[in-house]
PDB file of C-alpha atoms in Angstrom:
ATOM      1  CA  UNK A 231     -11.227  -1.592   2.235  1.00 88.00           C
ATOM      2  CA  UNK A 232     -14.726  -2.375   0.899  1.00 87.00           C
ATOM      3  CA  UNK A 233     -14.656  -5.653   2.763  1.00 90.00           C
ATOM      4  CA  UNK A 234     -13.142  -4.140   5.937  1.00 93.00           C
ATOM      5  CA  UNK A 235     -15.343  -1.049   6.322  1.00 93.00           C
ATOM      6  CA  UNK A 236     -18.587  -2.891   7.260  1.00 95.00           C
ATOM      7  CA  UNK A 237     -16.740  -4.624  10.093  1.00 94.00           C
ATOM      8  CA  UNK A 238     -15.125  -1.435  11.290  1.00 96.00           C
ATOM      9  CA  UNK A 239     -18.494   0.343  11.217  1.00 96.00           C
ATOM     10  CA  UNK A 240     -20.062  -2.537  13.248  1.00 96.00           C
ATOM     11  CA  UNK A 241     -17.272  -2.430  15.828  1.00 95.00           C
ATOM     12  CA  UNK A 242     -17.229   1.381  16.234  1.00 96.00           C
ATOM     13  CA  UNK A 243     -20.897   2.244  15.673  1.00 95.00           C
ATOM     14  CA  UNK A 244     -20.095   5.012  13.197  1.00 94.00           C
ATOM     15  CA  UNK A 245     -20.583   5.239   9.448  1.00 94.00           C
ATOM     16  CA  UNK A 246     -17.416   5.746   7.469  1.00 95.00           C
ATOM     17  CA  UNK A 247     -17.293   7.702   4.192  1.00 95.00           C
ATOM     18  CA  UNK A 248     -14.451   6.477   1.976  1.00 95.00           C
ATOM     19  CA  UNK A 249     -12.921   8.764  -0.661  1.00 94.00           C
ATOM     20  CA  UNK A 250     -10.341   7.287  -2.983  1.00 93.00           C
ATOM     21  CA  UNK A 251      -7.776   9.537  -4.482  1.00 93.00           C
ATOM     22  CA  UNK A 252      -4.285   9.367  -6.070  1.00 92.00           C
ATOM     23  CA  UNK A 253      -1.600   9.564  -3.361  1.00 94.00           C
ATOM     24  CA  UNK A 254      -0.037  12.856  -4.564  1.00 94.00           C
ATOM     25  CA  UNK A 255      -3.460  14.546  -4.482  1.00 95.00           C
ATOM     26  CA  UNK A 256      -4.342  13.525  -0.884  1.00 97.00           C
ATOM     27  CA  UNK A 257      -1.985  16.010   0.823  1.00 97.00           C
ATOM     28  CA  UNK A 258      -3.049  18.684  -1.657  1.00 97.00           C
ATOM     29  CA  UNK A 259      -6.694  18.241  -0.697  1.00 97.00           C
ATOM     30  CA  UNK A 260      -5.841  18.230   3.049  1.00 98.00           C
ATOM     31  CA  UNK A 261      -3.693  21.345   2.686  1.00 97.00           C
ATOM     32  CA  UNK A 262      -6.506  23.077   0.834  1.00 97.00           C
ATOM     33  CA  UNK A 263      -8.659  22.770   3.904  1.00 96.00           C
ATOM     34  CA  UNK A 264     -10.846  19.771   3.041  1.00 96.00           C
ATOM     35  CA  UNK A 265     -12.215  18.191   6.247  1.00 96.00           C
ATOM     36  CA  UNK A 266     -11.058  14.650   7.077  1.00 97.00           C
ATOM     37  CA  UNK A 267     -10.722  12.403  10.050  1.00 97.00           C
ATOM     38  CA  UNK A 268      -8.349   9.654   8.807  1.00 98.00           C
ATOM     39  CA  UNK A 269      -5.796   9.662   6.066  1.00 98.00           C
ATOM     40  CA  UNK A 270      -4.218   6.736   4.345  1.00 98.00           C
ATOM     41  CA  UNK A 271      -1.268   7.528   1.947  1.00 98.00           C
ATOM     42  CA  UNK A 272       2.470   7.227   1.381  1.00 97.00           C
ATOM     43  CA  UNK A 273       4.512   7.843   4.598  1.00 98.00           C
ATOM     44  CA  UNK A 274       6.507  10.709   3.017  1.00 97.00           C
ATOM     45  CA  UNK A 275       3.195  12.604   2.453  1.00 97.00           C
ATOM     46  CA  UNK A 276       1.936  11.736   5.930  1.00 98.00           C
ATOM     47  CA  UNK A 277       5.162  12.939   7.610  1.00 98.00           C
ATOM     48  CA  UNK A 278       5.049  16.205   5.728  1.00 98.00           C
ATOM     49  CA  UNK A 279       1.457  16.787   6.779  1.00 98.00           C
ATOM     50  CA  UNK A 280       2.408  16.042  10.352  1.00 98.00           C
ATOM     51  CA  UNK A 281       5.416  18.444  10.250  1.00 98.00           C
ATOM     52  CA  UNK A 282       3.186  21.221   8.903  1.00 97.00           C
ATOM     53  CA  UNK A 283       0.407  20.680  11.472  1.00 97.00           C
ATOM     54  CA  UNK A 284      -2.168  19.095   9.308  1.00 97.00           C
ATOM     55  CA  UNK A 285      -2.143  15.676  11.023  1.00 98.00           C
ATOM     56  CA  UNK A 286      -1.547  14.189  14.491  1.00 97.00           C
ATOM     57  CA  UNK A 287       1.983  12.819  14.700  1.00 96.00           C
ATOM     58  CA  UNK A 288       1.106  10.497  17.581  1.00 97.00           C
ATOM     59  CA  UNK A 289      -1.409   8.643  15.430  1.00 97.00           C
ATOM     60  CA  UNK A 290       0.908   7.841  12.487  1.00 98.00           C
ATOM     61  CA  UNK A 291       1.269   4.097  11.983  1.00 98.00           C
ATOM     62  CA  UNK A 292       2.327   1.802   9.163  1.00 98.00           C
ATOM     63  CA  UNK A 293      -0.558   0.139   7.318  1.00 98.00           C
ATOM     64  CA  UNK A 294       0.774  -1.912   4.406  1.00 98.00           C
ATOM     65  CA  UNK A 295       3.352  -2.354   1.700  1.00 98.00           C
ATOM     66  CA  UNK A 296       2.278  -3.198  -1.812  1.00 97.00           C
ATOM     67  CA  UNK A 297       4.458  -4.563  -4.555  1.00 98.00           C
ATOM     68  CA  UNK A 298       4.417  -2.991  -8.028  1.00 98.00           C
ATOM     69  CA  UNK A 299       3.058  -5.622 -10.460  1.00 98.00           C
ATOM     70  CA  UNK A 300       2.469  -6.162 -14.177  1.00 98.00           C
ATOM     71  CA  UNK A 301      -1.038  -7.186 -15.243  1.00 97.00           C
ATOM     72  CA  UNK A 302      -2.057  -9.224 -18.301  1.00 97.00           C
ATOM     73  CA  UNK A 303      -5.530 -10.108 -19.604  1.00 97.00           C
ATOM     74  CA  UNK A 304      -6.886 -13.514 -18.593  1.00 94.00           C
ATOM     75  CA  UNK A 305      -6.593 -15.823 -15.592  1.00 85.00           C
ATOM     76  CA  UNK A 306      -3.646 -16.788 -13.610  1.00 75.00           C
ATOM     77  CA  UNK A 307      -1.525 -19.538 -15.017  1.00 77.00           C
ATOM     78  CA  UNK A 308       2.051 -20.584 -14.634  1.00 81.00           C
ATOM     79  CA  UNK A 309       4.669 -18.991 -12.417  1.00 92.00           C
ATOM     80  CA  UNK A 310       4.655 -15.296 -11.731  1.00 95.00           C
ATOM     81  CA  UNK A 311       7.809 -13.655 -13.035  1.00 97.00           C
ATOM     82  CA  UNK A 312       9.688 -12.119 -10.151  1.00 97.00           C
ATOM     83  CA  UNK A 313      13.248 -11.483 -11.375  1.00 97.00           C
ATOM     84  CA  UNK A 314      14.751  -8.461 -13.144  1.00 97.00           C
ATOM     85  CA  UNK A 315      15.749 -10.399 -16.282  1.00 97.00           C
ATOM     86  CA  UNK A 316      12.338 -11.891 -16.795  1.00 97.00           C
ATOM     87  CA  UNK A 317      10.644  -8.507 -16.276  1.00 98.00           C
ATOM     88  CA  UNK A 318      13.017  -6.903 -18.784  1.00 98.00           C
ATOM     89  CA  UNK A 319      12.159  -9.468 -21.359  1.00 98.00           C
ATOM     90  CA  UNK A 320       8.397  -9.161 -20.712  1.00 98.00           C
ATOM     91  CA  UNK A 321       8.371  -5.394 -21.012  1.00 98.00           C
ATOM     92  CA  UNK A 322      10.611  -5.299 -24.163  1.00 98.00           C
ATOM     93  CA  UNK A 323       8.316  -7.755 -25.883  1.00 97.00           C
ATOM     94  CA  UNK A 324       5.109  -5.759 -25.117  1.00 98.00           C
ATOM     95  CA  UNK A 325       3.440  -3.798 -27.811  1.00 97.00           C
ATOM     96  CA  UNK A 326       1.536  -1.468 -25.424  1.00 98.00           C
ATOM     97  CA  UNK A 327       1.891  -0.714 -21.693  1.00 98.00           C
ATOM     98  CA  UNK A 328      -0.555   1.299 -19.608  1.00 98.00           C
ATOM     99  CA  UNK A 329       0.452   3.018 -16.276  1.00 98.00           C
ATOM    100  CA  UNK A 330      -0.938   5.643 -13.977  1.00 96.00           C
ATOM    101  CA  UNK A 331       0.474   8.961 -15.052  1.00 94.00           C
ATOM    102  CA  UNK A 332      -0.048  11.070 -11.936  1.00 89.00           C
ATOM    103  CA  UNK A 333       0.118   8.412  -9.224  1.00 90.00           C
ATOM    104  CA  UNK A 334       2.880   6.986  -7.025  1.00 95.00           C
ATOM    105  CA  UNK A 335       2.851   3.705  -9.071  1.00 96.00           C
ATOM    106  CA  UNK A 336       3.519   5.726 -12.226  1.00 96.00           C
ATOM    107  CA  UNK A 337       6.380   7.641 -10.837  1.00 96.00           C
ATOM    108  CA  UNK A 338       7.819   4.472  -9.421  1.00 97.00           C
ATOM    109  CA  UNK A 339       7.485   2.793 -12.769  1.00 98.00           C
ATOM    110  CA  UNK A 340       9.289   5.590 -14.643  1.00 97.00           C
ATOM    111  CA  UNK A 341      12.069   5.547 -12.042  1.00 97.00           C
ATOM    112  CA  UNK A 342      12.711   1.843 -12.214  1.00 98.00           C
ATOM    113  CA  UNK A 343      12.654   1.905 -16.016  1.00 98.00           C
ATOM    114  CA  UNK A 344      15.529   4.440 -15.869  1.00 97.00           C
ATOM    115  CA  UNK A 345      17.423   2.380 -13.289  1.00 97.00           C
ATOM    116  CA  UNK A 346      16.966  -0.814 -15.355  1.00 97.00           C
ATOM    117  CA  UNK A 347      18.132   0.880 -18.591  1.00 97.00           C
ATOM    118  CA  UNK A 348      14.760   0.499 -20.291  1.00 97.00           C
ATOM    119  CA  UNK A 349      13.800   4.149 -20.876  1.00 96.00           C
ATOM    120  CA  UNK A 350      14.665   4.088 -24.530  1.00 96.00           C
ATOM    121  CA  UNK A 351      13.201   0.632 -25.361  1.00 96.00           C
ATOM    122  CA  UNK A 352      10.123   0.402 -23.198  1.00 97.00           C
ATOM    123  CA  UNK A 353       8.799   3.960 -22.518  1.00 96.00           C
ATOM    124  CA  UNK A 354       7.868   4.544 -26.178  1.00 97.00           C
ATOM    125  CA  UNK A 355       5.256   1.797 -25.748  1.00 97.00           C
ATOM    126  CA  UNK A 356       4.114   3.072 -22.339  1.00 98.00           C
ATOM    127  CA  UNK A 357       1.006   5.203 -22.086  1.00 97.00           C
ATOM    128  CA  UNK A 358       0.048   7.351 -18.996  1.00 97.00           C
ATOM    129  CA  UNK A 359      -3.538   7.051 -17.855  1.00 96.00           C
ATOM    130  CA  UNK A 360      -5.831   8.103 -14.975  1.00 93.00           C
ATOM    131  CA  UNK A 361      -5.857   6.319 -11.740  1.00 88.00           C
ATOM    132  CA  UNK A 362      -7.535   2.889 -11.677  1.00 88.00           C
ATOM    133  CA  UNK A 363      -7.753   2.790 -15.539  1.00 96.00           C
ATOM    134  CA  UNK A 364      -4.531   0.875 -16.562  1.00 97.00           C
ATOM    135  CA  UNK A 365      -5.633  -2.566 -15.350  1.00 97.00           C
ATOM    136  CA  UNK A 366      -9.170  -2.120 -16.638  1.00 97.00           C
ATOM    137  CA  UNK A 367      -7.742  -1.171 -20.052  1.00 98.00           C
ATOM    138  CA  UNK A 368      -5.865  -4.422 -20.166  1.00 98.00           C
ATOM    139  CA  UNK A 369      -9.034  -6.404 -19.175  1.00 97.00           C
ATOM    140  CA  UNK A 370     -10.879  -4.807 -22.110  1.00 97.00           C
ATOM    141  CA  UNK A 371      -8.006  -5.622 -24.482  1.00 97.00           C
ATOM    142  CA  UNK A 372      -7.136  -2.056 -25.204  1.00 98.00           C
ATOM    143  CA  UNK A 373      -3.585  -2.468 -23.893  1.00 98.00           C
ATOM    144  CA  UNK A 374      -1.413  -5.570 -23.611  1.00 98.00           C
ATOM    145  CA  UNK A 375       0.104  -4.935 -20.133  1.00 98.00           C
ATOM    146  CA  UNK A 376      -0.535  -2.643 -17.186  1.00 98.00           C
ATOM    147  CA  UNK A 377       1.754  -1.403 -14.472  1.00 98.00           C
ATOM    148  CA  UNK A 378      -0.166  -1.170 -11.190  1.00 97.00           C
ATOM    149  CA  UNK A 379       0.016  -1.902  -7.487  1.00 97.00           C
ATOM    150  CA  UNK A 380      -0.508  -5.668  -6.829  1.00 97.00           C
ATOM    151  CA  UNK A 381      -3.609  -4.867  -4.801  1.00 96.00           C
ATOM    152  CA  UNK A 382      -5.199  -3.218  -7.925  1.00 95.00           C
ATOM    153  CA  UNK A 383      -4.267  -6.143 -10.164  1.00 96.00           C
ATOM    154  CA  UNK A 384      -5.764  -8.610  -7.758  1.00 95.00           C
ATOM    155  CA  UNK A 385      -8.956  -6.601  -7.394  1.00 94.00           C
ATOM    156  CA  UNK A 386      -9.503  -6.043 -11.141  1.00 96.00           C
ATOM    157  CA  UNK A 387     -11.622  -8.689 -12.849  1.00 96.00           C
ATOM    158  CA  UNK A 388     -10.251 -10.072 -16.046  1.00 97.00           C
ATOM    159  CA  UNK A 389      -6.562  -9.581 -15.396  1.00 97.00           C
ATOM    160  CA  UNK A 390      -3.859 -11.464 -13.425  1.00 96.00           C
ATOM    161  CA  UNK A 391      -0.418 -10.534 -12.154  1.00 97.00           C
ATOM    162  CA  UNK A 392       2.025 -11.903 -14.742  1.00 97.00           C
ATOM    163  CA  UNK A 393       4.959 -10.356 -12.898  1.00 97.00           C
ATOM    164  CA  UNK A 394       5.798  -8.664  -9.567  1.00 98.00           C
ATOM    165  CA  UNK A 395       8.825  -6.469  -9.317  1.00 98.00           C
ATOM    166  CA  UNK A 396      11.346  -7.978  -6.863  1.00 96.00           C
ATOM    167  CA  UNK A 397      12.020  -6.405  -3.483  1.00 92.00           C
ATOM    168  CA  UNK A 398      15.608  -5.493  -4.314  1.00 94.00           C
ATOM    169  CA  UNK A 399      14.454  -3.008  -6.931  1.00 96.00           C
ATOM    170  CA  UNK A 400      12.767  -0.877  -4.294  1.00 95.00           C
ATOM    171  CA  UNK A 401       9.564  -0.458  -6.224  1.00 97.00           C
ATOM    172  CA  UNK A 402       7.187  -1.328  -3.398  1.00 96.00           C
ATOM    173  CA  UNK A 403       4.567   1.267  -2.375  1.00 96.00           C
ATOM    174  CA  UNK A 404       4.204   1.885   1.329  1.00 97.00           C
ATOM    175  CA  UNK A 405       0.965   3.187   2.922  1.00 98.00           C
ATOM    176  CA  UNK A 406       0.530   4.572   6.382  1.00 98.00           C
ATOM    177  CA  UNK A 407      -2.440   5.791   8.305  1.00 98.00           C
ATOM    178  CA  UNK A 408      -2.926   8.837  10.477  1.00 98.00           C
ATOM    179  CA  UNK A 409      -5.728  11.069  11.848  1.00 98.00           C
ATOM    180  CA  UNK A 410      -6.574  14.717  11.948  1.00 97.00           C
ATOM    181  CA  UNK A 411      -5.776  16.160  15.446  1.00 93.00           C
ATOM    182  CA  UNK A 412      -9.329  17.579  15.488  1.00 94.00           C
ATOM    183  CA  UNK A 413     -10.977  14.244  14.664  1.00 95.00           C
ATOM    184  CA  UNK A 414     -13.137  12.406  17.235  1.00 93.00           C
ATOM    185  CA  UNK A 415     -11.693   9.644  19.446  1.00 92.00           C
ATOM    186  CA  UNK A 416     -13.462   7.075  17.289  1.00 95.00           C
ATOM    187  CA  UNK A 417     -10.892   7.795  14.567  1.00 96.00           C
ATOM    188  CA  UNK A 418      -8.129   6.475  16.873  1.00 96.00           C
ATOM    189  CA  UNK A 419     -10.192   3.297  17.354  1.00 96.00           C
ATOM    190  CA  UNK A 420     -10.511   2.891  13.529  1.00 97.00           C
ATOM    191  CA  UNK A 421      -6.779   3.137  13.209  1.00 97.00           C
ATOM    192  CA  UNK A 422      -6.330   0.493  15.916  1.00 97.00           C
ATOM    193  CA  UNK A 423      -8.536  -1.894  13.966  1.00 97.00           C
ATOM    194  CA  UNK A 424      -6.769  -1.196  10.623  1.00 97.00           C
ATOM    195  CA  UNK A 425      -3.363  -1.812  12.093  1.00 97.00           C
ATOM    196  CA  UNK A 426      -4.275  -4.849  14.196  1.00 97.00           C
ATOM    197  CA  UNK A 427      -2.196  -7.867  13.241  1.00 97.00           C
ATOM    198  CA  UNK A 428      -5.333  -9.979  13.254  1.00 96.00           C
ATOM    199  CA  UNK A 429      -5.874  -8.659   9.740  1.00 97.00           C
ATOM    200  CA  UNK A 430      -2.406  -9.642   8.435  1.00 97.00           C
ATOM    201  CA  UNK A 431      -3.474 -12.822   6.654  1.00 97.00           C
ATOM    202  CA  UNK A 432      -6.491 -11.183   5.039  1.00 96.00           C
ATOM    203  CA  UNK A 433      -4.348  -8.274   3.849  1.00 97.00           C
ATOM    204  CA  UNK A 434      -1.700 -10.591   2.512  1.00 96.00           C
ATOM    205  CA  UNK A 435      -4.367 -12.334   0.364  1.00 94.00           C
ATOM    206  CA  UNK A 436      -5.228  -8.931  -1.096  1.00 95.00           C
ATOM    207  CA  UNK A 437      -1.589  -8.141  -1.926  1.00 95.00           C
ATOM    208  CA  UNK A 438      -0.716  -6.128   1.196  1.00 97.00           C
ATOM    209  CA  UNK A 439       2.227  -6.928   3.488  1.00 97.00           C
ATOM    210  CA  UNK A 440       2.836  -5.256   6.880  1.00 98.00           C
ATOM    211  CA  UNK A 441       5.966  -3.229   7.351  1.00 97.00           C
ATOM    212  CA  UNK A 442       7.657  -0.909   9.989  1.00 96.00           C
ATOM    213  CA  UNK A 443       7.905   2.842   9.608  1.00 96.00           C
ATOM    214  CA  UNK A 444      11.483   4.020   9.367  1.00 88.00           C
TER     215      UNK A 444
END
C-alpha cells in the first residue's frame, strides 16, 4: 500500500490517510462511529458491516488473497516448504514460534494446528504477540519462527518465507474493499484503481493473489 498510495493520490488528486489495524478491530472502530471513506478487511467483516448499514454494499469488491506463511531469520535459500508433512516437521522441530494473538492470521493458525493434530505438540512453543511483531521478533533473533501473512513476511527485512501453507488447508486470508455510503465519489475511483487487474502482477510479487467474492 505504501507503494500504491502515491500513484493513487496522483491519479485522484486527493491525499489519502492510511490507518493500519488488525482485521477484527476494523469493524469495531467503524461500528463505534469512527469516520472512514474506504475499508479494507476480511470479507466476512465487510459483509456484516454492509448488512448493518455501516458500508455501501454496491461498492464491495474482492481485493486480494494472502497465504499464511512461516518466517525464519536470514535470506531466502532452497525450496519453500509447501506441503502438510513438511510444515508439520518444521513446526515440531521449532523451539519457539511467534504469532499474532488477536489477528485473523493468529486465529487461522490456531485453527489449522487443531485440524493438523498439532495442538499438543506445537502450541506449547507458540507465543501470541501484537500485530506486526512476530516477523520482527524473528528478524531480531528473539524467536525461531513466526506465523504471519505472506505479505508481512516478504515486507519484513531480515526474514524469509521458509514455508507457505498449501491451499488445500484453507488457511489463506482474503481481503475485500468497500466504502462508506457517505464517502465522496472519489472513494469509488480509489476502489476502481485498487481492484484494477493492471496491478495483478505487482500484487503477486508482494504475496497477494486476486480472488472472487463468494
